[in-house]
Coordinates of C-alpha atoms in Angstrom, one line a residue:
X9 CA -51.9 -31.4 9.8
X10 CA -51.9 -34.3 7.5
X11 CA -52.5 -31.7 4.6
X12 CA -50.1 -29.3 5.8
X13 CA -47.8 -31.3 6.5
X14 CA -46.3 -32.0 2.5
X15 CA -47.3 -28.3 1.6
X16 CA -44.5 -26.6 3.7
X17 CA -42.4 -29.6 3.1
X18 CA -42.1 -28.0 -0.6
X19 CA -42.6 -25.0 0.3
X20 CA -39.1 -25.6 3.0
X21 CA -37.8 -27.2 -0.9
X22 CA -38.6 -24.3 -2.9
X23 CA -37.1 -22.3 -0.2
X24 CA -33.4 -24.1 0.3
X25 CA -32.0 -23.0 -2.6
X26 CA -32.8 -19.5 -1.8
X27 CA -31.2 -19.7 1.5
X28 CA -28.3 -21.0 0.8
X29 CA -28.2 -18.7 -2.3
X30 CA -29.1 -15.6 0.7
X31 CA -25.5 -17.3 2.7
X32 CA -23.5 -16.2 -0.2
X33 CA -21.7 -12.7 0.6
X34 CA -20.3 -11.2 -2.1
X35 CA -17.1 -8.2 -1.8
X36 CA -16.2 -5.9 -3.8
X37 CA -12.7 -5.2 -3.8
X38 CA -11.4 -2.0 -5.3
X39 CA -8.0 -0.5 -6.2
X40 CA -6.3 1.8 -8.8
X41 CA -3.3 0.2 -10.9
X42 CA -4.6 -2.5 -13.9
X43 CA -5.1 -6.2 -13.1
X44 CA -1.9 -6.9 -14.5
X45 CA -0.1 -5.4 -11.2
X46 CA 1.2 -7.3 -8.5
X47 CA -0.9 -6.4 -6.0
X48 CA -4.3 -7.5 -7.8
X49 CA -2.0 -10.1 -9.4
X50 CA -0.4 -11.6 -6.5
X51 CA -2.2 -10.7 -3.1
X52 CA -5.7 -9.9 -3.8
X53 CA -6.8 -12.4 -6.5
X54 CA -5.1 -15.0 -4.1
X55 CA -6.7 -13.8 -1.3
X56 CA -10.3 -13.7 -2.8
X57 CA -9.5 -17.4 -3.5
X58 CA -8.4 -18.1 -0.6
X59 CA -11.6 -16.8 1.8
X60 CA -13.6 -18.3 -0.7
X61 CA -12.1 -22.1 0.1
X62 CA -12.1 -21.5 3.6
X63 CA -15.6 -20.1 4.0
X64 CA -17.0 -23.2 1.7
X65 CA -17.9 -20.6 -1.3
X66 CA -19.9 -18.3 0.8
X67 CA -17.3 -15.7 0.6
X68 CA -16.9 -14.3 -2.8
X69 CA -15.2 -11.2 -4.5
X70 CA -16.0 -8.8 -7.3
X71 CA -12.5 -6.9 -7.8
X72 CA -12.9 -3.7 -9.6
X73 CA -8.9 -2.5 -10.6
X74 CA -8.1 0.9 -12.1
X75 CA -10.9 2.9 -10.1
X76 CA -14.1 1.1 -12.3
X77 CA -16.4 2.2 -9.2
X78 CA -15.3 5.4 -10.3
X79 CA -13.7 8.2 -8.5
X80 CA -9.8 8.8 -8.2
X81 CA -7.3 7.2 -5.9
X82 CA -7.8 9.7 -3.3
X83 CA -11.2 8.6 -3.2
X84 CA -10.8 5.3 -2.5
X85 CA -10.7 5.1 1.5
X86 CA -14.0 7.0 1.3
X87 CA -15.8 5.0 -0.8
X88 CA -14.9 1.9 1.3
X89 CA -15.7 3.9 4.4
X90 CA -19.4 4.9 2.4
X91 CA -19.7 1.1 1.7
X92 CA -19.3 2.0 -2.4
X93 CA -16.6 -0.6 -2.0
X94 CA -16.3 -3.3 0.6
X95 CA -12.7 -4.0 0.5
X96 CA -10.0 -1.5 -0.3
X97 CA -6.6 -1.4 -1.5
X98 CA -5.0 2.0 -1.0
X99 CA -2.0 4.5 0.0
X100 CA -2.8 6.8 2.7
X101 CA 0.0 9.4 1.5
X102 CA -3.1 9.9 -1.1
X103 CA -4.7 11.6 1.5
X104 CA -2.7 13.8 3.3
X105 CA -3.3 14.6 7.0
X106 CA -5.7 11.7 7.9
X107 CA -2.8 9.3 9.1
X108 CA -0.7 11.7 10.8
X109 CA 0.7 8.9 12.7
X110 CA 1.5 5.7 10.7
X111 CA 2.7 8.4 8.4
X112 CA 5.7 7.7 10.3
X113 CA 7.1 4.8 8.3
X114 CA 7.5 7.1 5.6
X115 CA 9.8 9.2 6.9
X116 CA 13.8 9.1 5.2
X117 CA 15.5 5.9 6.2
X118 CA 13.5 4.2 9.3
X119 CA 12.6 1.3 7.8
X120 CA 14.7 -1.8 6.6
X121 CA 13.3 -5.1 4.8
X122 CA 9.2 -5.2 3.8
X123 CA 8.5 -7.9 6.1
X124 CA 10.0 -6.4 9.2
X125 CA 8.6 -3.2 8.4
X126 CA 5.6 -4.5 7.6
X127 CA 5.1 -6.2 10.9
X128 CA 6.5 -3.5 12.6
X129 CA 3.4 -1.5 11.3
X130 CA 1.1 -3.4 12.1
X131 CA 1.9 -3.9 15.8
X132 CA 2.5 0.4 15.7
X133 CA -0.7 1.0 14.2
X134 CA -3.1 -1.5 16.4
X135 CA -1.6 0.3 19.2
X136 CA -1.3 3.7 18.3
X137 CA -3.7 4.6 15.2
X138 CA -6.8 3.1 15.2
X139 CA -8.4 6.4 15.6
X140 CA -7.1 6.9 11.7
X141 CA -9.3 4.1 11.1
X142 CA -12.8 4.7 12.1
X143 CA -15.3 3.3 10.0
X144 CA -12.9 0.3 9.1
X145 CA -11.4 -3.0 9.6
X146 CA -7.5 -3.2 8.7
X147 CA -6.8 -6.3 7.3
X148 CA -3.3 -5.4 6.2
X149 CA -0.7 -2.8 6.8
X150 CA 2.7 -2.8 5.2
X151 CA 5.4 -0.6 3.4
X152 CA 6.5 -1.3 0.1
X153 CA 10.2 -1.8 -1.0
X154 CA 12.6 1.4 -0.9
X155 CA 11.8 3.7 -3.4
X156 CA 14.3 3.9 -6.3
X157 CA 14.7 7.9 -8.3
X158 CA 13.9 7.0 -11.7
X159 CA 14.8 9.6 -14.3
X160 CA 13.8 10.5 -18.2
X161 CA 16.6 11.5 -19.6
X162 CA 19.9 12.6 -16.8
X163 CA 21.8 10.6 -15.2
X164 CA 21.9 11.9 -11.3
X165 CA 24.9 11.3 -9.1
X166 CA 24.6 13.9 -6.2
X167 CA 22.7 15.9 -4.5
X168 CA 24.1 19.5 -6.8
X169 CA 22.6 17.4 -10.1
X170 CA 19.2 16.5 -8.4
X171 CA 18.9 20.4 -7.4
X172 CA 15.6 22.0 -8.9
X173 CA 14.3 18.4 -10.6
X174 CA 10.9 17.8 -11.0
X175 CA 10.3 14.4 -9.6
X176 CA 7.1 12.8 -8.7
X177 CA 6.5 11.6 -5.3
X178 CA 3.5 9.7 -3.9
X179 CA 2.8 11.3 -0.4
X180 CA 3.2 14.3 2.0
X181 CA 6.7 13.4 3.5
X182 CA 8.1 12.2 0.4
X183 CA 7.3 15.3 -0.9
X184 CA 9.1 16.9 2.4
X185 CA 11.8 14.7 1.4
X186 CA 12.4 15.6 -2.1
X187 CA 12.2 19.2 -1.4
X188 CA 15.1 18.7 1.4
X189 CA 16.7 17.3 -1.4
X190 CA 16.9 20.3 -3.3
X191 CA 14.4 18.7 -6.1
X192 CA 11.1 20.0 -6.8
X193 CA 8.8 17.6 -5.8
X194 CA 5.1 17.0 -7.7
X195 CA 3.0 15.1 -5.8
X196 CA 0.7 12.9 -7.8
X197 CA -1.1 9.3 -7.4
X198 CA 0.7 6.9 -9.4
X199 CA -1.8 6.3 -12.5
X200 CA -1.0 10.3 -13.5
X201 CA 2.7 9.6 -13.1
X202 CA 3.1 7.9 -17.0
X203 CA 1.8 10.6 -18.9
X204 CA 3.5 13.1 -17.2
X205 CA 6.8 11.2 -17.4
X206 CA 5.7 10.8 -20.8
X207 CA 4.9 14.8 -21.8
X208 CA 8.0 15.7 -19.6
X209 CA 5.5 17.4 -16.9
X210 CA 8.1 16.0 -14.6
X211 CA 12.0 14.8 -15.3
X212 CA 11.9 11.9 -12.6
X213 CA 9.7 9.6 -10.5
X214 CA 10.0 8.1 -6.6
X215 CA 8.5 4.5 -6.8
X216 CA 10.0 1.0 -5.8
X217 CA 10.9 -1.1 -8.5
X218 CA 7.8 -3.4 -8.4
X219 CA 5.5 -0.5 -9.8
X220 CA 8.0 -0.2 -13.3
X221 CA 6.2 -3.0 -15.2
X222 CA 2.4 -1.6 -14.2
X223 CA 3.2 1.6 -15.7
X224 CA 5.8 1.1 -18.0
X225 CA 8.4 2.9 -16.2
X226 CA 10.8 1.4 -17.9
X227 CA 9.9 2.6 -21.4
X228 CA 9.8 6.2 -20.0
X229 CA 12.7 6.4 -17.9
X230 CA 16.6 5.7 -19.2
X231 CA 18.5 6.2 -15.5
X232 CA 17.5 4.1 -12.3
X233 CA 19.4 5.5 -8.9
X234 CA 19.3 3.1 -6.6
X235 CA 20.1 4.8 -3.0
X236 CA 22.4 2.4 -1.3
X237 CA 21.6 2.4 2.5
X238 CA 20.6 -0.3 4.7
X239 CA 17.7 1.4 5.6
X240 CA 15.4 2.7 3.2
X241 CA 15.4 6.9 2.2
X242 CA 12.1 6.6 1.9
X243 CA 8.7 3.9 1.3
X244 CA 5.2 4.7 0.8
X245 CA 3.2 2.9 3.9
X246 CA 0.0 1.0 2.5
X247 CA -3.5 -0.2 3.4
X248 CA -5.5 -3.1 2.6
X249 CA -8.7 -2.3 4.6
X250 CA -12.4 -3.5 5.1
X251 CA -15.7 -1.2 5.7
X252 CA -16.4 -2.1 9.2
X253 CA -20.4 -2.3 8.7
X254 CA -19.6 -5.5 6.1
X255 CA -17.5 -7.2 8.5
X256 CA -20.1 -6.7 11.7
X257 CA -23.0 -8.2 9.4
X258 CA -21.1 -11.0 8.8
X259 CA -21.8 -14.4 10.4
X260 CA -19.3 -15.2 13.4
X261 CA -18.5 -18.2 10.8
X262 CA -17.2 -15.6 8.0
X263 CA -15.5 -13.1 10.7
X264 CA -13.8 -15.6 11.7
X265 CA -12.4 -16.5 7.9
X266 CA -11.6 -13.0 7.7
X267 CA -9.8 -12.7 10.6
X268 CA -8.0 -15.8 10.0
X269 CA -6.7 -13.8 6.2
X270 CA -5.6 -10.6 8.1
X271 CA -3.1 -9.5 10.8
X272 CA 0.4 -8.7 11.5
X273 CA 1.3 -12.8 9.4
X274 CA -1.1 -11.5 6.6
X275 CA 0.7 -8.2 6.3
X276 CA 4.4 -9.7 6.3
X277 CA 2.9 -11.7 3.5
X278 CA 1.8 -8.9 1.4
X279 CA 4.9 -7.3 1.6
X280 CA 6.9 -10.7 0.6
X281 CA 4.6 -10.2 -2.4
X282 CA 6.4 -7.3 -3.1
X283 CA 9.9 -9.0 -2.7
X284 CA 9.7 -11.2 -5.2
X285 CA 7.7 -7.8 -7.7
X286 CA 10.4 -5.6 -7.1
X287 CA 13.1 -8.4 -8.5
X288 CA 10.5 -9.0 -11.5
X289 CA 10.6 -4.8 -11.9
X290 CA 14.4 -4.5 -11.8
X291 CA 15.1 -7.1 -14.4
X292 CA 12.6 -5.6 -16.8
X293 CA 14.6 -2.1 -16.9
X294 CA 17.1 -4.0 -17.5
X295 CA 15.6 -5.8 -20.5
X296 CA 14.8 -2.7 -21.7
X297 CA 18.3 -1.2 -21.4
X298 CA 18.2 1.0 -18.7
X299 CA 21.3 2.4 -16.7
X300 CA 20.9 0.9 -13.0
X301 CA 23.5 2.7 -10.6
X302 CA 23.9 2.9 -7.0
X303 CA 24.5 6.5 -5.2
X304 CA 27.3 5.2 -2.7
X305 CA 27.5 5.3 1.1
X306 CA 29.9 8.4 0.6
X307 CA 27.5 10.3 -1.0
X308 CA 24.4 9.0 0.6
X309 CA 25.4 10.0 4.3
X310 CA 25.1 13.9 2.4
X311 CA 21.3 12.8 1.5
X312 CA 20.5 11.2 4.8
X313 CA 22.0 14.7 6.3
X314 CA 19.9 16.8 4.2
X315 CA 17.2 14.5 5.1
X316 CA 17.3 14.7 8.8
X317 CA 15.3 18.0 8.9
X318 CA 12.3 16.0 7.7
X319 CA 12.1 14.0 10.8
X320 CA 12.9 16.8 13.2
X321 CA 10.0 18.6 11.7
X322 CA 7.7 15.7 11.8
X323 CA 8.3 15.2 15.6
X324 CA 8.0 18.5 16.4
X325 CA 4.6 19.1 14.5
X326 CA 3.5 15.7 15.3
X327 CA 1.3 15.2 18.8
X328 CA 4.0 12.8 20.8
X329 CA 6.1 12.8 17.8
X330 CA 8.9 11.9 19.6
X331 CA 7.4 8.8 21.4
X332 CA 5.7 7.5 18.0
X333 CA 9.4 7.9 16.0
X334 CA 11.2 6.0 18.8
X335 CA 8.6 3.1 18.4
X336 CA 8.3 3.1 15.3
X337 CA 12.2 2.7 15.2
X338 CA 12.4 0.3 18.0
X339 CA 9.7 -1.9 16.0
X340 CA 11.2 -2.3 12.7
X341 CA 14.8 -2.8 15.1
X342 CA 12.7 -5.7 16.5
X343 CA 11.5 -7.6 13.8
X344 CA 14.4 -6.8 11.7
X345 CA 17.1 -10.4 11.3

């Protein structure tokens, strides 16, 4: 024993460094827009940081932005559900059909401010759509700000001037949405949508104002219609979600960090984030000289009319529609101030 003894105590010396080194858990964290966007800027940069302090450095991130795993946007909730990626930032209007019911924050004017709403989905979606989940962990759900009509070269007042446009929009009821309209919507993820603003492939684009900077909206657009309602004609509901196999092999030490940096709080804070981008947004079209305008409340009850078909249809087609669009109202009344 004597002999044995100081033989596995280096051994157990050699070996510490490799243990601790084996403690270290490593995510990677993918998305689509360029790291100079406000959601890779300003939610998961800070909160790679922050999982890393609170689990003592043995939670770590590798963020891949504009799709360097490879693949296309649509592809994203796959490849975290395939364990390509751990950690996945995404919009499930990218892929149609496979939310059919927290797809109901996107339709015309249920939602109000993006932490209300965003809290509001959250509580809708742990009780309601888990099922769209399978295979993963939501950390985050949340709508971003209203979308604003952003157009290349016409200035659009009413609905007769928006009739037959070809405006991008970034889901399946957006698309409804546009069409009700009058416009002719093209649905595309929002990494296509500068070049085809560019090429004139479409004469306008749905996105809130904190996507203008990312994509240089503001270079490629002259007129900015603002739809003046107190709730929003239409959002695009987002995901910030976790393969489910990563988070079980974790250590009840690094769940629990996790779980500590997700939830309804988490979500309302992600949407803040947005808040304060779509301010940043705004002010660079107007650096850059763009017309901002308001459609008025006269005008805009015409658009919510022409709207309302959307939601009739979506309850109608929708299994318990009409119980998931009353909640889904009565939450975002809740949380609303």
């Amino acid at each position: 024993m004597r002999i044995r003894q100081p033989a596995l105590a280096a051994i157990a010396a050699l070996l510490l460094p490799t243990l601790a080194h084996a403690e270290e858990v490593i995510l990677k964290v993918a998305h689509f827009l360029p790291p100079i966007s406000t959601m890779h800027a300003k939610v998961i940069e800070p909160w790679c940081e922050k999982i890393a302090a609170e689990s003592g450095g043995k939670l770590k991130c590798q963020i891949y932005p504009s799709m360097q795993l490879g693949g296309t946007p649509p592809q994203l909730l796959n490849q975290a559900r395939d364990g390509i990626a751990d950690v996945v930032w995404t919009l499930p209007g990218y892929t149609p059909g496979r939310f059919p019911a927290s797809e109901v924050f996107e339709l015309p004017f249920i939602t109000t401010t993006h932490e209300a709403s965003a809290r509001a989905m959250w509580d809708f979606v742990q009780k309601n759509a888990m099922k769209e989940f399978a295979g993963l962990k939501p950390l985050a759900t949340w709508v971003n700000g209203p979308n604003v009509l952003h157009f290349r070269d016409k200035r659009v007042n009413t609905l007769e001037e928006l009739k037959s446009m070809k405006v991008r929009a970034p889901s399946r009821l957006s698309n409804s949405l546009l069409d009700a309209l009058g416009a002719t919507p093209v649905g595309m993820p929002v990494p296509q949508m500068p070049e085809a603003l560019s090429k004139g492939v479409i004469e306008g684009a749905l996105i809130p104002w904190e996507v203008v900077p990312a994509t240089k909206t503001q270079e490629l657009t002259r007129f900015h219609a603002e739809l003046g309602s107190e709730r929003a004609m239409t959002t695009a509901t987002m995901i910030y979600v976790m393969n489910k196999r990563k988070y079980e092999s974790l250590s009840p030490e690094l769940k629990k960090v996790i779980d500590n940096n997700s939830g309804r709080e988490f979500s309302a804070w992600v949407a803040a984030q947005h808040v304060k981008a779509d301010a940043a947004g705004r002010e660079a079209t107007v650096a850059s000289g763009g017309t901002i305008y308001t459609i008025p409340a006269a005008e805009m009850a015409k658009w919510e009319a022409a709207a309302a078909p959307v939601t009739e249809t979506w309850i109608k087609d929708t299994r318990d529609g009409k119980r998931l669009h009353d909640e889904a109202v009565a939450l975002v009344k809740q949380y609303t101030k």
